[in-house]
PDB file of C-alpha atoms in Angstrom:
ATOM      1  CA  ASP A   1      61.343 117.189  35.710  1.00 63.00           C
ATOM      2  CA  ALA A   2      59.522 120.382  34.741  1.00 80.00           C
ATOM      3  CA  GLY A   3      60.980 120.403  31.264  1.00 94.00           C
ATOM      4  CA  VAL A   4      62.601 123.408  29.636  1.00 97.00           C
ATOM      5  CA  ILE A   5      61.330 126.610  31.215  1.00 97.00           C
ATOM      6  CA  GLN A   6      61.169 129.878  29.319  1.00 98.00           C
ATOM      7  CA  SER A   7      60.159 133.306  30.502  1.00 97.00           C
ATOM      8  CA  PRO A   8      58.316 135.402  29.739  1.00 97.00           C
ATOM      9  CA  ARG A   9      55.746 133.537  27.652  1.00 96.00           C
ATOM     10  CA  HIS A  10      54.693 136.743  25.963  1.00 97.00           C
ATOM     11  CA  GLU A  11      56.546 140.016  25.586  1.00 97.00           C
ATOM     12  CA  VAL A  12      55.317 143.181  23.960  1.00 98.00           C
ATOM     13  CA  THR A  13      57.764 146.021  23.669  1.00 97.00           C
ATOM     14  CA  GLU A  14      58.378 149.158  21.703  1.00 97.00           C
ATOM     15  CA  MET A  15      60.982 149.521  19.037  1.00 97.00           C
ATOM     16  CA  GLY A  16      64.330 150.503  20.461  1.00 97.00           C
ATOM     17  CA  GLN A  17      63.816 148.838  23.820  1.00 97.00           C
ATOM     18  CA  GLU A  18      66.021 146.102  25.199  1.00 97.00           C
ATOM     19  CA  VAL A  19      64.470 142.644  25.422  1.00 98.00           C
ATOM     20  CA  THR A  20      65.790 139.748  27.485  1.00 98.00           C
ATOM     21  CA  LEU A  21      64.469 136.238  27.069  1.00 98.00           C
ATOM     22  CA  ARG A  22      65.291 133.609  29.656  1.00 98.00           C
ATOM     23  CA  CYS A  23      65.685 129.870  29.591  1.00 98.00           C
ATOM     24  CA  LYS A  24      66.227 127.165  32.178  1.00 98.00           C
ATOM     25  CA  PRO A  25      67.253 123.859  30.551  1.00 97.00           C
ATOM     26  CA  ILE A  26      66.449 120.420  31.848  1.00 96.00           C
ATOM     27  CA  SER A  27      68.768 119.480  34.680  1.00 95.00           C
ATOM     28  CA  GLY A  28      71.615 117.298  33.480  1.00 94.00           C
ATOM     29  CA  HIS A  29      71.421 118.420  29.878  1.00 95.00           C
ATOM     30  CA  ASN A  30      74.722 119.677  28.526  1.00 94.00           C
ATOM     31  CA  SER A  31      73.556 121.384  25.348  1.00 95.00           C
ATOM     32  CA  LEU A  32      71.282 124.361  24.885  1.00 96.00           C
ATOM     33  CA  PHE A  33      69.873 125.798  21.700  1.00 96.00           C
ATOM     34  CA  TRP A  34      68.045 129.027  20.821  1.00 97.00           C
ATOM     35  CA  TYR A  35      65.670 129.049  17.837  1.00 97.00           C
ATOM     36  CA  ARG A  36      63.464 131.653  16.218  1.00 97.00           C
ATOM     37  CA  GLN A  37      60.212 130.830  14.419  1.00 97.00           C
ATOM     38  CA  THR A  38      58.525 133.172  11.939  1.00 95.00           C
ATOM     39  CA  MET A  39      56.014 132.622   9.175  1.00 91.00           C
ATOM     40  CA  MET A  40      58.444 133.817   6.543  1.00 90.00           C
ATOM     41  CA  ARG A  41      61.592 131.981   7.614  1.00 90.00           C
ATOM     42  CA  GLY A  42      60.269 129.034   9.599  1.00 91.00           C
ATOM     43  CA  LEU A  43      62.396 127.626  12.415  1.00 94.00           C
ATOM     44  CA  GLU A  44      65.966 128.888  12.495  1.00 93.00           C
ATOM     45  CA  LEU A  45      68.784 127.982  14.834  1.00 94.00           C
ATOM     46  CA  LEU A  46      70.303 131.145  16.285  1.00 96.00           C
ATOM     47  CA  ILE A  47      73.010 129.858  18.601  1.00 96.00           C
ATOM     48  CA  TYR A  48      73.881 126.820  20.657  1.00 96.00           C
ATOM     49  CA  PHE A  49      75.982 126.059  23.690  1.00 96.00           C
ATOM     50  CA  ASN A  50      77.717 122.940  24.899  1.00 94.00           C
ATOM     51  CA  ASN A  51      78.789 122.798  28.542  1.00 95.00           C
ATOM     52  CA  ASN A  52      77.939 126.507  28.807  1.00 95.00           C
ATOM     53  CA  VAL A  53      80.303 127.440  25.965  1.00 96.00           C
ATOM     54  CA  PRO A  54      78.912 128.978  22.759  1.00 95.00           C
ATOM     55  CA  ILE A  55      79.718 126.628  19.900  1.00 93.00           C
ATOM     56  CA  ASP A  56      78.111 128.245  16.899  1.00 92.00           C
ATOM     57  CA  ASP A  57      76.461 131.656  16.710  1.00 93.00           C
ATOM     58  CA  SER A  58      76.373 131.896  12.934  1.00 91.00           C
ATOM     59  CA  GLY A  59      72.589 132.021  13.009  1.00 92.00           C
ATOM     60  CA  MET A  60      72.440 135.176  15.093  1.00 94.00           C
ATOM     61  CA  PRO A  61      71.010 137.707  12.659  1.00 87.00           C
ATOM     62  CA  GLU A  62      72.780 140.846  13.778  1.00 86.00           C
ATOM     63  CA  ASP A  63      74.976 142.331  16.446  1.00 91.00           C
ATOM     64  CA  ARG A  64      71.827 143.471  18.178  1.00 95.00           C
ATOM     65  CA  PHE A  65      71.402 139.868  19.287  1.00 97.00           C
ATOM     66  CA  SER A  66      73.507 138.341  22.025  1.00 97.00           C
ATOM     67  CA  ALA A  67      73.241 135.196  24.135  1.00 98.00           C
ATOM     68  CA  LYS A  68      74.889 134.052  27.320  1.00 97.00           C
ATOM     69  CA  MET A  69      74.960 130.952  29.426  1.00 97.00           C
ATOM     70  CA  PRO A  70      76.573 131.862  32.748  1.00 96.00           C
ATOM     71  CA  ASN A  71      75.900 128.431  34.268  1.00 95.00           C
ATOM     72  CA  ALA A  72      74.402 125.066  33.441  1.00 95.00           C
ATOM     73  CA  SER A  73      70.915 126.042  34.528  1.00 95.00           C
ATOM     74  CA  PHE A  74      70.387 129.417  32.906  1.00 96.00           C
ATOM     75  CA  SER A  75      70.680 131.154  29.563  1.00 98.00           C
ATOM     76  CA  THR A  76      69.571 134.499  28.177  1.00 98.00           C
ATOM     77  CA  LEU A  77      68.949 135.845  24.709  1.00 98.00           C
ATOM     78  CA  LYS A  78      69.096 139.603  24.514  1.00 98.00           C
ATOM     79  CA  ILE A  79      68.015 141.952  21.745  1.00 97.00           C
ATOM     80  CA  GLN A  80      69.203 145.534  22.006  1.00 97.00           C
ATOM     81  CA  PRO A  81      67.767 147.612  20.435  1.00 96.00           C
ATOM     82  CA  SER A  82      64.704 145.691  19.330  1.00 97.00           C
ATOM     83  CA  GLU A  83      63.028 146.248  15.951  1.00 96.00           C
ATOM     84  CA  PRO A  84      59.591 145.259  14.610  1.00 97.00           C
ATOM     85  CA  ARG A  85      61.182 142.603  12.369  1.00 96.00           C
ATOM     86  CA  ASP A  86      62.374 140.816  15.504  1.00 97.00           C
ATOM     87  CA  SER A  87      58.776 139.870  16.248  1.00 97.00           C
ATOM     88  CA  ALA A  88      58.693 136.067  16.378  1.00 97.00           C
ATOM     89  CA  VAL A  89      58.411 133.102  18.683  1.00 97.00           C
ATOM     90  CA  TYR A  90      61.732 132.301  20.328  1.00 98.00           C
ATOM     91  CA  PHE A  91      62.329 128.752  21.498  1.00 98.00           C
ATOM     92  CA  CYS A  92      64.922 127.391  23.808  1.00 97.00           C
ATOM     93  CA  ALA A  93      65.758 123.683  23.656  1.00 96.00           C
ATOM     94  CA  SER A  94      68.100 121.438  25.592  1.00 96.00           C
ATOM     95  CA  SER A  95      69.554 117.968  25.089  1.00 93.00           C
ATOM     96  CA  LEU A  96      71.939 115.609  26.812  1.00 92.00           C
ATOM     97  CA  GLN A  97      74.569 116.182  24.159  1.00 86.00           C
ATOM     98  CA  VAL A  98      74.788 118.234  20.984  1.00 82.00           C
ATOM     99  CA  VAL A  99      74.497 115.333  18.563  1.00 81.00           C
ATOM    100  CA  SER A 100      71.981 112.514  18.181  1.00 75.00           C
ATOM    101  CA  TYR A 101      69.967 113.099  21.313  1.00 81.00           C
ATOM    102  CA  GLU A 102      66.441 114.471  21.266  1.00 86.00           C
ATOM    103  CA  GLN A 103      66.171 118.190  21.773  1.00 91.00           C
ATOM    104  CA  TYR A 104      63.497 119.092  24.297  1.00 94.00           C
ATOM    105  CA  PHE A 105      61.832 122.377  23.511  1.00 95.00           C
ATOM    106  CA  GLY A 106      60.463 124.954  25.885  1.00 96.00           C
ATOM    107  CA  PRO A 107      57.031 126.509  25.347  1.00 95.00           C
ATOM    108  CA  GLY A 108      58.518 129.495  23.545  1.00 97.00           C
ATOM    109  CA  THR A 109      58.351 133.245  24.068  1.00 98.00           C
ATOM    110  CA  ARG A 110      56.150 135.194  21.685  1.00 97.00           C
ATOM    111  CA  LEU A 111      57.837 138.547  21.139  1.00 98.00           C
ATOM    112  CA  THR A 112      55.991 141.461  19.599  1.00 98.00           C
ATOM    113  CA  VAL A 113      57.905 144.648  18.855  1.00 98.00           C
ATOM    114  CA  THR A 114      55.713 147.620  17.975  1.00 97.00           C
TER     115      THR A 114
ATOM    116  CA  ALA B   1      74.934 123.319   3.214  1.00 82.00           C
ATOM    117  CA  GLN B   2      72.189 120.950   4.183  1.00 87.00           C
ATOM    118  CA  THR B   3      68.593 121.658   3.255  1.00 93.00           C
ATOM    119  CA  VAL B   4      65.283 120.067   4.156  1.00 97.00           C
ATOM    120  CA  THR B   5      62.222 120.296   1.941  1.00 97.00           C
ATOM    121  CA  GLN B   6      58.629 119.510   2.789  1.00 97.00           C
ATOM    122  CA  SER B   7      56.651 119.883  -0.410  1.00 95.00           C
ATOM    123  CA  GLN B   8      53.187 119.600   1.132  1.00 96.00           C
ATOM    124  CA  PRO B   9      52.180 122.780   2.968  1.00 96.00           C
ATOM    125  CA  GLU B  10      48.852 121.224   3.971  1.00 97.00           C
ATOM    126  CA  MET B  11      47.407 117.740   4.180  1.00 97.00           C
ATOM    127  CA  SER B  12      44.132 116.364   5.432  1.00 97.00           C
ATOM    128  CA  VAL B  13      43.068 112.899   6.496  1.00 97.00           C
ATOM    129  CA  GLN B  14      39.892 111.279   7.704  1.00 98.00           C
ATOM    130  CA  GLU B  15      39.901 110.071  11.267  1.00 97.00           C
ATOM    131  CA  ALA B  16      41.095 106.428  11.497  1.00 97.00           C
ATOM    132  CA  GLU B  17      42.697 106.602   8.056  1.00 97.00           C
ATOM    133  CA  THR B  18      46.382 106.645   7.152  1.00 98.00           C
ATOM    134  CA  VAL B  19      48.345 109.613   5.880  1.00 98.00           C
ATOM    135  CA  THR B  20      51.916 110.053   4.689  1.00 98.00           C
ATOM    136  CA  LEU B  21      53.882 113.285   4.978  1.00 98.00           C
ATOM    137  CA  SER B  22      56.818 113.780   2.643  1.00 98.00           C
ATOM    138  CA  CYS B  23      60.298 115.074   3.369  1.00 98.00           C
ATOM    139  CA  THR B  24      63.437 115.231   1.282  1.00 98.00           C
ATOM    140  CA  TYR B  25      66.835 116.530   2.266  1.00 97.00           C
ATOM    141  CA  ASP B  26      70.118 117.352   0.695  1.00 96.00           C
ATOM    142  CA  THR B  27      73.475 116.607   2.260  1.00 94.00           C
ATOM    143  CA  SER B  28      76.945 115.411   1.393  1.00 92.00           C
ATOM    144  CA  GLU B  29      77.396 113.803   4.788  1.00 91.00           C
ATOM    145  CA  SER B  30      77.075 110.068   5.307  1.00 89.00           C
ATOM    146  CA  ASP B  31      76.337 110.134   9.011  1.00 91.00           C
ATOM    147  CA  TYR B  32      73.427 112.146  10.328  1.00 93.00           C
ATOM    148  CA  TYR B  33      70.116 111.952  12.137  1.00 94.00           C
ATOM    149  CA  LEU B  34      66.581 112.678  11.005  1.00 96.00           C
ATOM    150  CA  PHE B  35      63.627 113.697  13.127  1.00 96.00           C
ATOM    151  CA  TRP B  36      59.941 114.430  12.854  1.00 97.00           C
ATOM    152  CA  TYR B  37      58.597 116.995  15.307  1.00 97.00           C
ATOM    153  CA  LYS B  38      54.960 117.853  15.907  1.00 97.00           C
ATOM    154  CA  GLN B  39      53.782 121.351  16.787  1.00 96.00           C
ATOM    155  CA  PRO B  40      50.129 121.522  17.903  1.00 95.00           C
ATOM    156  CA  PRO B  41      48.316 124.857  18.289  1.00 92.00           C
ATOM    157  CA  SER B  42      49.821 125.166  21.767  1.00 90.00           C
ATOM    158  CA  ARG B  43      53.110 125.671  19.804  1.00 91.00           C
ATOM    159  CA  GLN B  44      54.965 123.159  21.978  1.00 91.00           C
ATOM    160  CA  MET B  45      57.472 121.216  19.834  1.00 93.00           C
ATOM    161  CA  ILE B  46      57.178 117.484  20.482  1.00 94.00           C
ATOM    162  CA  LEU B  47      59.439 114.774  19.091  1.00 94.00           C
ATOM    163  CA  VAL B  48      57.483 112.192  17.130  1.00 96.00           C
ATOM    164  CA  ILE B  49      60.187 109.903  15.815  1.00 96.00           C
ATOM    165  CA  ARG B  50      63.940 109.694  15.244  1.00 94.00           C
ATOM    166  CA  GLN B  51      66.055 107.845  12.681  1.00 95.00           C
ATOM    167  CA  GLU B  52      69.795 107.261  12.563  1.00 92.00           C
ATOM    168  CA  ALA B  53      71.138 107.371   9.023  1.00 92.00           C
ATOM    169  CA  TYR B  54      73.388 104.372   9.586  1.00 90.00           C
ATOM    170  CA  LYS B  55      70.413 102.181  10.429  1.00 89.00           C
ATOM    171  CA  GLN B  56      68.617 100.611   7.498  1.00 86.00           C
ATOM    172  CA  GLN B  57      65.635  99.612   9.578  1.00 92.00           C
ATOM    173  CA  ASN B  58      62.842 102.153   9.553  1.00 94.00           C
ATOM    174  CA  ALA B  59      61.952 103.618  12.930  1.00 93.00           C
ATOM    175  CA  THR B  60      58.485 103.085  14.374  1.00 94.00           C
ATOM    176  CA  GLU B  61      56.696 104.551  17.367  1.00 94.00           C
ATOM    177  CA  ASN B  62      53.232 103.124  17.883  1.00 95.00           C
ATOM    178  CA  ARG B  63      51.051 104.584  15.087  1.00 97.00           C
ATOM    179  CA  PHE B  64      53.965 106.537  13.606  1.00 97.00           C
ATOM    180  CA  SER B  65      56.499 105.051  11.232  1.00 97.00           C
ATOM    181  CA  VAL B  66      58.975 106.362   8.693  1.00 97.00           C
ATOM    182  CA  ASN B  67      60.079 105.315   5.255  1.00 97.00           C
ATOM    183  CA  PHE B  68      63.770 106.169   5.144  1.00 96.00           C
ATOM    184  CA  GLN B  69      65.350 105.968   1.708  1.00 95.00           C
ATOM    185  CA  LYS B  70      68.967 107.041   2.170  1.00 94.00           C
ATOM    186  CA  ALA B  71      69.979 106.908  -1.475  1.00 94.00           C
ATOM    187  CA  ALA B  72      66.981 108.992  -2.471  1.00 95.00           C
ATOM    188  CA  LYS B  73      67.442 111.278   0.552  1.00 96.00           C
ATOM    189  CA  SER B  74      63.826 110.816   1.454  1.00 97.00           C
ATOM    190  CA  PHE B  75      62.295 110.552   4.927  1.00 97.00           C
ATOM    191  CA  SER B  76      58.501 110.313   4.950  1.00 98.00           C
ATOM    192  CA  LEU B  77      56.265 109.960   7.987  1.00 98.00           C
ATOM    193  CA  LYS B  78      53.289 107.628   8.004  1.00 98.00           C
ATOM    194  CA  ILE B  79      50.537 108.117  10.555  1.00 98.00           C
ATOM    195  CA  SER B  80      48.197 105.158  10.885  1.00 98.00           C
ATOM    196  CA  ASP B  81      44.742 105.202  12.449  1.00 97.00           C
ATOM    197  CA  SER B  82      44.771 109.008  12.512  1.00 98.00           C
ATOM    198  CA  GLN B  83      43.256 110.633  15.558  1.00 97.00           C
ATOM    199  CA  LEU B  84      41.888 114.133  16.101  1.00 97.00           C
ATOM    200  CA  GLY B  85      44.805 114.822  18.407  1.00 96.00           C
ATOM    201  CA  ASP B  86      47.214 114.293  15.527  1.00 97.00           C
ATOM    202  CA  ALA B  87      46.127 117.596  13.999  1.00 97.00           C
ATOM    203  CA  ALA B  88      49.190 119.818  14.094  1.00 97.00           C
ATOM    204  CA  MET B  89      52.065 121.162  12.060  1.00 97.00           C
ATOM    205  CA  TYR B  90      54.714 118.542  11.411  1.00 98.00           C
ATOM    206  CA  PHE B  91      58.346 119.418  10.866  1.00 97.00           C
ATOM    207  CA  CYS B  92      61.005 117.232   9.354  1.00 97.00           C
ATOM    208  CA  ALA B  93      64.503 117.983  10.658  1.00 96.00           C
ATOM    209  CA  TYR B  94      68.056 117.010   9.762  1.00 95.00           C
ATOM    210  CA  GLN B  95      70.889 116.918  12.258  1.00 93.00           C
ATOM    211  CA  SER B  96      74.510 116.831  11.241  1.00 89.00           C
ATOM    212  CA  SER B  97      76.609 114.389  13.241  1.00 87.00           C
ATOM    213  CA  ASN B  98      79.490 116.852  12.905  1.00 85.00           C
ATOM    214  CA  THR B  99      77.880 120.023  14.193  1.00 84.00           C
ATOM    215  CA  GLY B 100      74.677 118.886  15.880  1.00 84.00           C
ATOM    216  CA  LYS B 101      72.731 121.627  14.167  1.00 85.00           C
ATOM    217  CA  LEU B 102      69.040 120.895  13.581  1.00 89.00           C
ATOM    218  CA  ILE B 103      67.808 122.128  10.211  1.00 93.00           C
ATOM    219  CA  PHE B 104      64.051 122.184   9.829  1.00 95.00           C
ATOM    220  CA  GLY B 105      61.798 121.925   6.819  1.00 96.00           C
ATOM    221  CA  GLN B 106      59.029 124.418   6.232  1.00 95.00           C
ATOM    222  CA  GLY B 107      56.414 122.259   7.893  1.00 96.00           C
ATOM    223  CA  THR B 108      53.213 120.484   6.843  1.00 97.00           C
ATOM    224  CA  THR B 109      49.913 121.354   8.468  1.00 97.00           C
ATOM    225  CA  LEU B 110      47.861 118.223   9.034  1.00 98.00           C
ATOM    226  CA  GLN B 111      44.107 118.452   9.401  1.00 98.00           C
ATOM    227  CA  VAL B 112      42.197 115.451  10.749  1.00 97.00           C
ATOM    228  CA  LYS B 113      38.541 115.308   9.806  1.00 97.00           C
ATOM    229  CA  PRO B 114      36.051 113.556  12.098  1.00 95.00           C
TER     230      PRO B 114
END
């Protein structure tokens, strides 16, 4: 298996622009997680899905952030409009089930908002 | 709410020596899971070791082992025969068996000296 695939690997955008991050989980995994990593706040869980259904989005910082999982093999995290403080590395991870199983992380998307 | 604390921002070890990274957590739950993840400069998150809270036996994976003290809420990672490739940031993580959320500590940067 290719592992969790994220695109793009790097994104540079201007403040106010819409940003869409993409994730393809490992085939057969039922749970998908979006994390954000910054120097100040470390690794934070933003939202997670089980069987394509959002379970907990309490980590989503603001209404400017939204996430979807239209099918078992694809998820997006969208920021509209983007702000400089959104600059971070965004990770997608997947696992067989929500609890107890290892979460496999993608390579991350480094987002820079100028 | 659960919290995870790694009190050592940086550690260093001589190649072939042993090093222990500390982690404490706070929770009111009795059933949960604990993980150590490694993040090398490539930023890829890699699972090092996993421990179920209901198991008294400490988990081991080759040169990596944990000292799990449930009453003390302590979960340290021991790396034996340290290798240059072990240099990375190490994250301790707690997972609730109720929600599946992974909560990460702040991380410990490990330097391995040749």
